[in-house]
mmCIF file of C-alpha atoms in Angstrom:
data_model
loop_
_atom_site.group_PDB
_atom_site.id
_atom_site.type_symbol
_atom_site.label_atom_id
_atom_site.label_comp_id
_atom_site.label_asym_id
_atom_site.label_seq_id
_atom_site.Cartn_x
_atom_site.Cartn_y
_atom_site.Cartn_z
ATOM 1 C CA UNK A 555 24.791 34.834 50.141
ATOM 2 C CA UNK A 556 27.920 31.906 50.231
ATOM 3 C CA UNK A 557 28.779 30.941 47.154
ATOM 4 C CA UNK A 558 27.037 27.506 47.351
ATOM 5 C CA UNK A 559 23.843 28.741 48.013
ATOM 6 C CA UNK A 560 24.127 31.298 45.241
ATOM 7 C CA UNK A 561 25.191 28.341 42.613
ATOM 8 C CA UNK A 562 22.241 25.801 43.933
ATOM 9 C CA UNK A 563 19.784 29.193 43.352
ATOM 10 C CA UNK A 564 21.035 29.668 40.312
ATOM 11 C CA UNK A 565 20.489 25.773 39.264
ATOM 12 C CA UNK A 566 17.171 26.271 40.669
ATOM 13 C CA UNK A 567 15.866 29.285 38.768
ATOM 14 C CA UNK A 568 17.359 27.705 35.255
ATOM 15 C CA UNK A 569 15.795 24.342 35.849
ATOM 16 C CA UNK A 570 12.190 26.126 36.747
ATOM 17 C CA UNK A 571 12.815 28.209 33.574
ATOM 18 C CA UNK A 572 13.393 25.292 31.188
ATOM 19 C CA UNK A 573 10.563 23.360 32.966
ATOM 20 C CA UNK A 574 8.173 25.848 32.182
ATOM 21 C CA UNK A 575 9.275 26.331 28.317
ATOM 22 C CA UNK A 576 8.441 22.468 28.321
ATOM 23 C CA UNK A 577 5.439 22.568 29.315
ATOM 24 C CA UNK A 578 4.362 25.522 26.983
ATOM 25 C CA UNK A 579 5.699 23.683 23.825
ATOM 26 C CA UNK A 580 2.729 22.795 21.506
ATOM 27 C CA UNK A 581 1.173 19.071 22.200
ATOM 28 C CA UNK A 582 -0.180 16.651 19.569
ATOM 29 C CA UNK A 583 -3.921 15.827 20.017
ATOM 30 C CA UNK A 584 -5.158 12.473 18.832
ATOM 31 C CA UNK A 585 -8.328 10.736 19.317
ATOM 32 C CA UNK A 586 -10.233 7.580 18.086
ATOM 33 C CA UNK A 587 -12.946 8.559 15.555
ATOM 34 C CA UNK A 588 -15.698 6.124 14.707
ATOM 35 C CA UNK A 589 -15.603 6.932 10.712
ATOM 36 C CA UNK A 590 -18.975 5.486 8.543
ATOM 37 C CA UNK A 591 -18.229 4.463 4.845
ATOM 38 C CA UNK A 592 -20.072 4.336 2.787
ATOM 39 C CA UNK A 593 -18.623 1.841 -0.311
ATOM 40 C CA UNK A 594 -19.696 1.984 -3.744
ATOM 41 C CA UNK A 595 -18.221 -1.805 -4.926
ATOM 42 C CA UNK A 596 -18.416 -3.646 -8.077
ATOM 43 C CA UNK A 597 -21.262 -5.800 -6.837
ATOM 44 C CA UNK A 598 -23.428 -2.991 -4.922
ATOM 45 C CA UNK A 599 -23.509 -0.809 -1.974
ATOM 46 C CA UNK A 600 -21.998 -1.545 0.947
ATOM 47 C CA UNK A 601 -21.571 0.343 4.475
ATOM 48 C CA UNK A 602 -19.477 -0.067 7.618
ATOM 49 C CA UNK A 603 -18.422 1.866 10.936
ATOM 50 C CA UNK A 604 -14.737 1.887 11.806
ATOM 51 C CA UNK A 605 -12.780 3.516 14.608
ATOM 52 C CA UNK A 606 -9.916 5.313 13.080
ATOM 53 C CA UNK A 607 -6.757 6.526 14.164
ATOM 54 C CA UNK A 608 -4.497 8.854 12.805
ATOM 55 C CA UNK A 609 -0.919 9.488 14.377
ATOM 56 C CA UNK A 610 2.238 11.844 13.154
ATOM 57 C CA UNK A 611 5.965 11.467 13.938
ATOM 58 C CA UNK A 612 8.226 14.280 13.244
ATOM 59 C CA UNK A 613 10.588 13.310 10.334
ATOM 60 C CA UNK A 614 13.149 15.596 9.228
ATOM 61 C CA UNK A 615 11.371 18.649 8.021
ATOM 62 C CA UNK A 616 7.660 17.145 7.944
ATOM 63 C CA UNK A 617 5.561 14.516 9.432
ATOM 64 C CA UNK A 618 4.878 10.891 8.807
ATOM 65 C CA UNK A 619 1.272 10.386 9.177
ATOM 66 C CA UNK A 620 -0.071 6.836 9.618
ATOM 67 C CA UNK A 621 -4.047 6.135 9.438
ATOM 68 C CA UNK A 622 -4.849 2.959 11.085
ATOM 69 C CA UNK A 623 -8.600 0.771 10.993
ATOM 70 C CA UNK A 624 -9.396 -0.900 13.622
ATOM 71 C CA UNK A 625 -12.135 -2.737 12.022
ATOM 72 C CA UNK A 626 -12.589 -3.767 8.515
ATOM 73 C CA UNK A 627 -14.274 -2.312 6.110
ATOM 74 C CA UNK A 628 -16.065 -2.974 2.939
ATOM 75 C CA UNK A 629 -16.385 -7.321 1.805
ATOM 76 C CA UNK A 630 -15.501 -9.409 -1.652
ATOM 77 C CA UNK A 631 -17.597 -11.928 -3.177
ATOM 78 C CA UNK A 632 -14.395 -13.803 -3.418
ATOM 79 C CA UNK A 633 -11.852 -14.924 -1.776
ATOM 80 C CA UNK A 634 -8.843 -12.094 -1.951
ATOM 81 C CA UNK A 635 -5.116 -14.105 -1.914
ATOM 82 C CA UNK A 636 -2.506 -13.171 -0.647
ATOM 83 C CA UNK A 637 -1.408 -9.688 -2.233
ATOM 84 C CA UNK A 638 -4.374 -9.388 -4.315
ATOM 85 C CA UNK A 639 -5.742 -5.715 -2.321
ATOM 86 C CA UNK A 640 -3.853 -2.383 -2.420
ATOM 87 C CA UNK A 641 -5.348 0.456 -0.225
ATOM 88 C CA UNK A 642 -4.714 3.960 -0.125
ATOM 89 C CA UNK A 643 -6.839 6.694 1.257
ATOM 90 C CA UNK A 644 -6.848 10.293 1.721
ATOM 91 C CA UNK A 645 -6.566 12.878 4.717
ATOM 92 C CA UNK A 646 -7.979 15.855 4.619
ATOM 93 C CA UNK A 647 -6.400 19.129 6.351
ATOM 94 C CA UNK A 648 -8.147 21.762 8.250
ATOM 95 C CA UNK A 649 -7.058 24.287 10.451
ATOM 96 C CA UNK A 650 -4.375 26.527 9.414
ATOM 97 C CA UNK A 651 -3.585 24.081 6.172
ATOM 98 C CA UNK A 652 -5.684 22.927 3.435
ATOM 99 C CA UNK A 653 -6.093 20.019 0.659
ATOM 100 C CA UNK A 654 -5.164 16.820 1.599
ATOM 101 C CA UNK A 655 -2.477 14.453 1.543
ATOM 102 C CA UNK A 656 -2.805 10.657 0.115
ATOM 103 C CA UNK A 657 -1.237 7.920 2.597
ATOM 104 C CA UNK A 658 -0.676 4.277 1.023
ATOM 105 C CA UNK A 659 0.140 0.967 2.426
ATOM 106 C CA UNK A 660 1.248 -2.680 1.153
ATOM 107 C CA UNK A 661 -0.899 -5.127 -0.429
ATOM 108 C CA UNK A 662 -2.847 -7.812 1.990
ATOM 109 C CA UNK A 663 -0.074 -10.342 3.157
ATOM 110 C CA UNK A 664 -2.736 -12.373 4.522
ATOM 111 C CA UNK A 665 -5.767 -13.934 1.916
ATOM 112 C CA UNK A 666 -9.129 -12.219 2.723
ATOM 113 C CA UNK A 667 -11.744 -15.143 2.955
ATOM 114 C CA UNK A 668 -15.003 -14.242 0.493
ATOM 115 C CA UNK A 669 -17.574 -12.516 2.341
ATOM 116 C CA UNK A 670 -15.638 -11.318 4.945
ATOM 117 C CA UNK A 671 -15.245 -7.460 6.172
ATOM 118 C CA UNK A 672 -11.804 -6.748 4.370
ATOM 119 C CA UNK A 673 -9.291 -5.471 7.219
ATOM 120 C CA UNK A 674 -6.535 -2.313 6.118
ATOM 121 C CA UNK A 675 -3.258 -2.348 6.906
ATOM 122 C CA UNK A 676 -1.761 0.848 8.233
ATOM 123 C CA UNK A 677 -1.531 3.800 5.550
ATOM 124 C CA UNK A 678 1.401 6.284 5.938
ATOM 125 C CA UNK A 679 2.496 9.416 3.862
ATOM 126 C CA UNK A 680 4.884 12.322 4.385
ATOM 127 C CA UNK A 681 3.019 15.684 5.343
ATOM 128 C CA UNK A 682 5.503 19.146 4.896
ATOM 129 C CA UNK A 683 3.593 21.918 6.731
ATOM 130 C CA UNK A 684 2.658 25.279 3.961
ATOM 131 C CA UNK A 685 1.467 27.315 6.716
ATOM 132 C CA UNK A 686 1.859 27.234 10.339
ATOM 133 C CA UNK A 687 -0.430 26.881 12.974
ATOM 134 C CA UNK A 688 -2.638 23.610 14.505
ATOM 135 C CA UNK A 689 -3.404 21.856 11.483
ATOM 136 C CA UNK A 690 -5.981 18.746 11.676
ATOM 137 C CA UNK A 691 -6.044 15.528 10.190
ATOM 138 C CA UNK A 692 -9.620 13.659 9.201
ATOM 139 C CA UNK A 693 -10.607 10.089 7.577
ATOM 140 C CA UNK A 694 -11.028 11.173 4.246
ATOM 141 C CA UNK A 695 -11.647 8.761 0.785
ATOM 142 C CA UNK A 696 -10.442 5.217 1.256
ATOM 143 C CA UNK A 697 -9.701 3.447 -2.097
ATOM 144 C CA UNK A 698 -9.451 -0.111 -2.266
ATOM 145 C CA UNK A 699 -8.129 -2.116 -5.588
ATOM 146 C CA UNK A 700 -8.517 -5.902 -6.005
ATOM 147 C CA UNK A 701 -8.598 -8.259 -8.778
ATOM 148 C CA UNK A 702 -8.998 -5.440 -11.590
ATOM 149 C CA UNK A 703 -11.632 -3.710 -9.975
ATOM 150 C CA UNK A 704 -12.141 -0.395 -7.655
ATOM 151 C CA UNK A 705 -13.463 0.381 -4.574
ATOM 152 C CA UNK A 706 -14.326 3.496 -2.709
ATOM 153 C CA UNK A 707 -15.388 4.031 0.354
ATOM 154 C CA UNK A 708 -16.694 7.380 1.154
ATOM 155 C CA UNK A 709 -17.169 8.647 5.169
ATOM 156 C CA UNK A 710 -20.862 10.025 5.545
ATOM 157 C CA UNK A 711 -20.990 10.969 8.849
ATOM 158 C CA UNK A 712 -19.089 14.390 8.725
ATOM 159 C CA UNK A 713 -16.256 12.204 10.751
ATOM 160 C CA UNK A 714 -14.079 15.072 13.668
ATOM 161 C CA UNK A 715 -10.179 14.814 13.343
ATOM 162 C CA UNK A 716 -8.474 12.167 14.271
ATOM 163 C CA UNK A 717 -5.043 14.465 15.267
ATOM 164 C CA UNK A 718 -4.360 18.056 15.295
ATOM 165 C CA UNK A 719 -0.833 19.139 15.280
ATOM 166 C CA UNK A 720 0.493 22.758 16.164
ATOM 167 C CA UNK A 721 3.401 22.850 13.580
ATOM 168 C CA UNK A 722 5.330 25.666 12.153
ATOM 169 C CA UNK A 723 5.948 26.084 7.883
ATOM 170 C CA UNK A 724 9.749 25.825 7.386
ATOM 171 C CA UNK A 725 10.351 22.852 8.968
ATOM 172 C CA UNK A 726 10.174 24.077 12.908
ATOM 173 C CA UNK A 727 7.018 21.898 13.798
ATOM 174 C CA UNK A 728 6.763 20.361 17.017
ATOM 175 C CA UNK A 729 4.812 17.172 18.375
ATOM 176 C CA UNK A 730 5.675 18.272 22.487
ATOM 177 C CA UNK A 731 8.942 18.024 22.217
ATOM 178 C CA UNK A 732 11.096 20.743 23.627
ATOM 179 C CA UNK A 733 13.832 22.578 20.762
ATOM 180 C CA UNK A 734 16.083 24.521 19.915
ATOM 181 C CA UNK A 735 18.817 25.836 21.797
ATOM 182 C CA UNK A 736 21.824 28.019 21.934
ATOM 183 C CA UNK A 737 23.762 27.315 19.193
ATOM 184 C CA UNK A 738 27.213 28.430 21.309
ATOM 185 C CA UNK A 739 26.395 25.447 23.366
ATOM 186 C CA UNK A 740 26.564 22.393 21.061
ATOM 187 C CA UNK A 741 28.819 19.881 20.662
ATOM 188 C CA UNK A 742 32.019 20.601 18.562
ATOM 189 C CA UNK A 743 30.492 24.301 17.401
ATOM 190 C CA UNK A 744 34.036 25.497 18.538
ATOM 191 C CA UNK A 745 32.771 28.477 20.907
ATOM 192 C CA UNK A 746 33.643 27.714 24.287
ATOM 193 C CA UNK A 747 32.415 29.544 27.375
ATOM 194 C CA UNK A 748 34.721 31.587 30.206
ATOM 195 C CA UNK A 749 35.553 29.926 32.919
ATOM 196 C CA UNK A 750 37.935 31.690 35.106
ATOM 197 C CA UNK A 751 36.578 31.101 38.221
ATOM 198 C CA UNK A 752 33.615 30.754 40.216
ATOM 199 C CA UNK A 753 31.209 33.931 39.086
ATOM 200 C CA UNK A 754 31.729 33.053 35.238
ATOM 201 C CA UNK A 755 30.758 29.318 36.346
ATOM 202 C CA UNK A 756 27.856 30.420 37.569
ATOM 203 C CA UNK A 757 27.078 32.805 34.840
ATOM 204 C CA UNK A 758 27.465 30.083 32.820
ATOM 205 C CA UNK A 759 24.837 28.219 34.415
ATOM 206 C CA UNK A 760 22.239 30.717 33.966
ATOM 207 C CA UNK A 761 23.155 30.959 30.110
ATOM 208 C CA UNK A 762 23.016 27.480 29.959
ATOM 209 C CA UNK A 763 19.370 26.952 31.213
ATOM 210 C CA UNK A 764 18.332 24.063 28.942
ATOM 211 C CA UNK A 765 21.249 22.337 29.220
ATOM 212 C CA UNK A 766 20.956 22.218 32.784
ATOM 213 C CA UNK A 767 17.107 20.940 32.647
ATOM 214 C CA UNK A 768 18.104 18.105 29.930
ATOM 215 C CA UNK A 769 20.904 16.891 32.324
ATOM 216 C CA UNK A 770 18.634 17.433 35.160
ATOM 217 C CA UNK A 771 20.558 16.620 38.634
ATOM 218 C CA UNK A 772 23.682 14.993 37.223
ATOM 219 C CA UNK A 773 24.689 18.178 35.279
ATOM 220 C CA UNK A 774 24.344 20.276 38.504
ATOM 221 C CA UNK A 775 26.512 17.978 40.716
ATOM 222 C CA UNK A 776 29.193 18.235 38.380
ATOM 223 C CA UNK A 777 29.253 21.947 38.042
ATOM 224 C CA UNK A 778 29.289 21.879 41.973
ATOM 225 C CA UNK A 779 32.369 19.430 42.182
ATOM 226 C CA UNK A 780 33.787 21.280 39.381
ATOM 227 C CA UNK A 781 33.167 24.883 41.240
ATOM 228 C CA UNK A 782 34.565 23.171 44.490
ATOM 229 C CA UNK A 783 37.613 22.445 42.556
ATOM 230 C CA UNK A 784 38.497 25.653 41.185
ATOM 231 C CA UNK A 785 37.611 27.461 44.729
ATOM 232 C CA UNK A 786 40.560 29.906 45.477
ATOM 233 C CA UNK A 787 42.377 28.982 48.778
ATOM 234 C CA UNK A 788 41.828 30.770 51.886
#
């Protein structure tokens, strides 16, 4: 086999190989769950349905987890103004974790007319995975605080998750994004691969498998014009 047909083979078989550890990295799941609370409030019972949706971004060694409402919830006899409500509400963890983890928000920036269903901004909090495994994330408690009185609105309807995320204790979670890598490889690490010639180029790109997937086409023209430059004369 010439030695451009080896190299492109080579390119081949590392870009297949990185493709395929893509595509088996763990995935968030997230879906839109209609969530019924119940409210006790300070004048009576109350009850609404609201689709809720719960997303996490990986953030340094844990997750930030925002719960969002897409309708409102719960009403005041009163008008609310403007920074008179503070939320917060709880997730609760199943899977491969337990408890639950609290996620707050800022007060209304809007007033809430009386009488009205009171709408919740977007509640976030930091979750550091204990155990690893797919861990899920469910509507839990939402507490609602307004003019010296409390709110709570409890779900009844034994709400499913909203996300499940495969995630790994330590630190080493992942939302389906492809990590890691060989630590000889990175930017000013100081190790620095053979190249003498031709076969430790293309040894080289066989080590380098991920690299050559992340730089996709570009990174295997180069090595090719590189290779072509340090072909020994005939």
């Amino acid at each position: 086999m010439s030695y451009r047909k080896r190299t492109a083979a080579l390119a081949s078989a590392a870009a297949l190989a990185g493709s395929a550890v893509w595509m088996a990295a763990p995935v968030a799941r997230a879906e839109v769950v209609d969530v019924n609370y119940q409210c006790k409030t300070p004048i009576g019972d109350k009850s609404a349905v609201s689709p809720i949706d719960i997303k996490g971004v990986k953030s340094g060694s844990g997750y930030r987890i925002t719960m969002s409402w897409q309708k409102g919830v719960s009403s005041s006899p009163v008008e609310l103004g403007k920074g008179a409500m503070t939320p917060s509400a709880t997730i609760a963890l199943g899977g491969a974790d337990s408890g639950s983890l609290t996620v707050t928000g800022p007060a209304n920036d809007a007033a809430i007319p009386a009488n009205t269903p009171i709408k919740i901004n977007d509640l976030s909090g930091t979750y550091t995975p204990k155990k690893s495994g797919e861990v899920t994330f469910t509507a839990g408690v939402l507490t609602i605080k307004a003019l010296g009185t409390t709110t709570t609105c409890t779900p009844t309807n034994d709400p499913g998750p909203s996300l499940t995320l495969d995630v790994t204790a330590g630190g080493g979670g992942t939302t389906g994004s492809a990590q890691g890598g060989d630590p000889g490889s990175g930017s000013g690490s100081g190790a620095e691969l053979p190249q003498t010639g031709p076969e430790d180029s293309a040894l080289a790109l066989g080590t380098l498998g991920g690299t050559v997937l992340l730089a996709g086409a570009a990174g295997a023209l180069w090595l090719s014009r590189r290779n072509q430059g340090a072909r020994p004369g005939r």
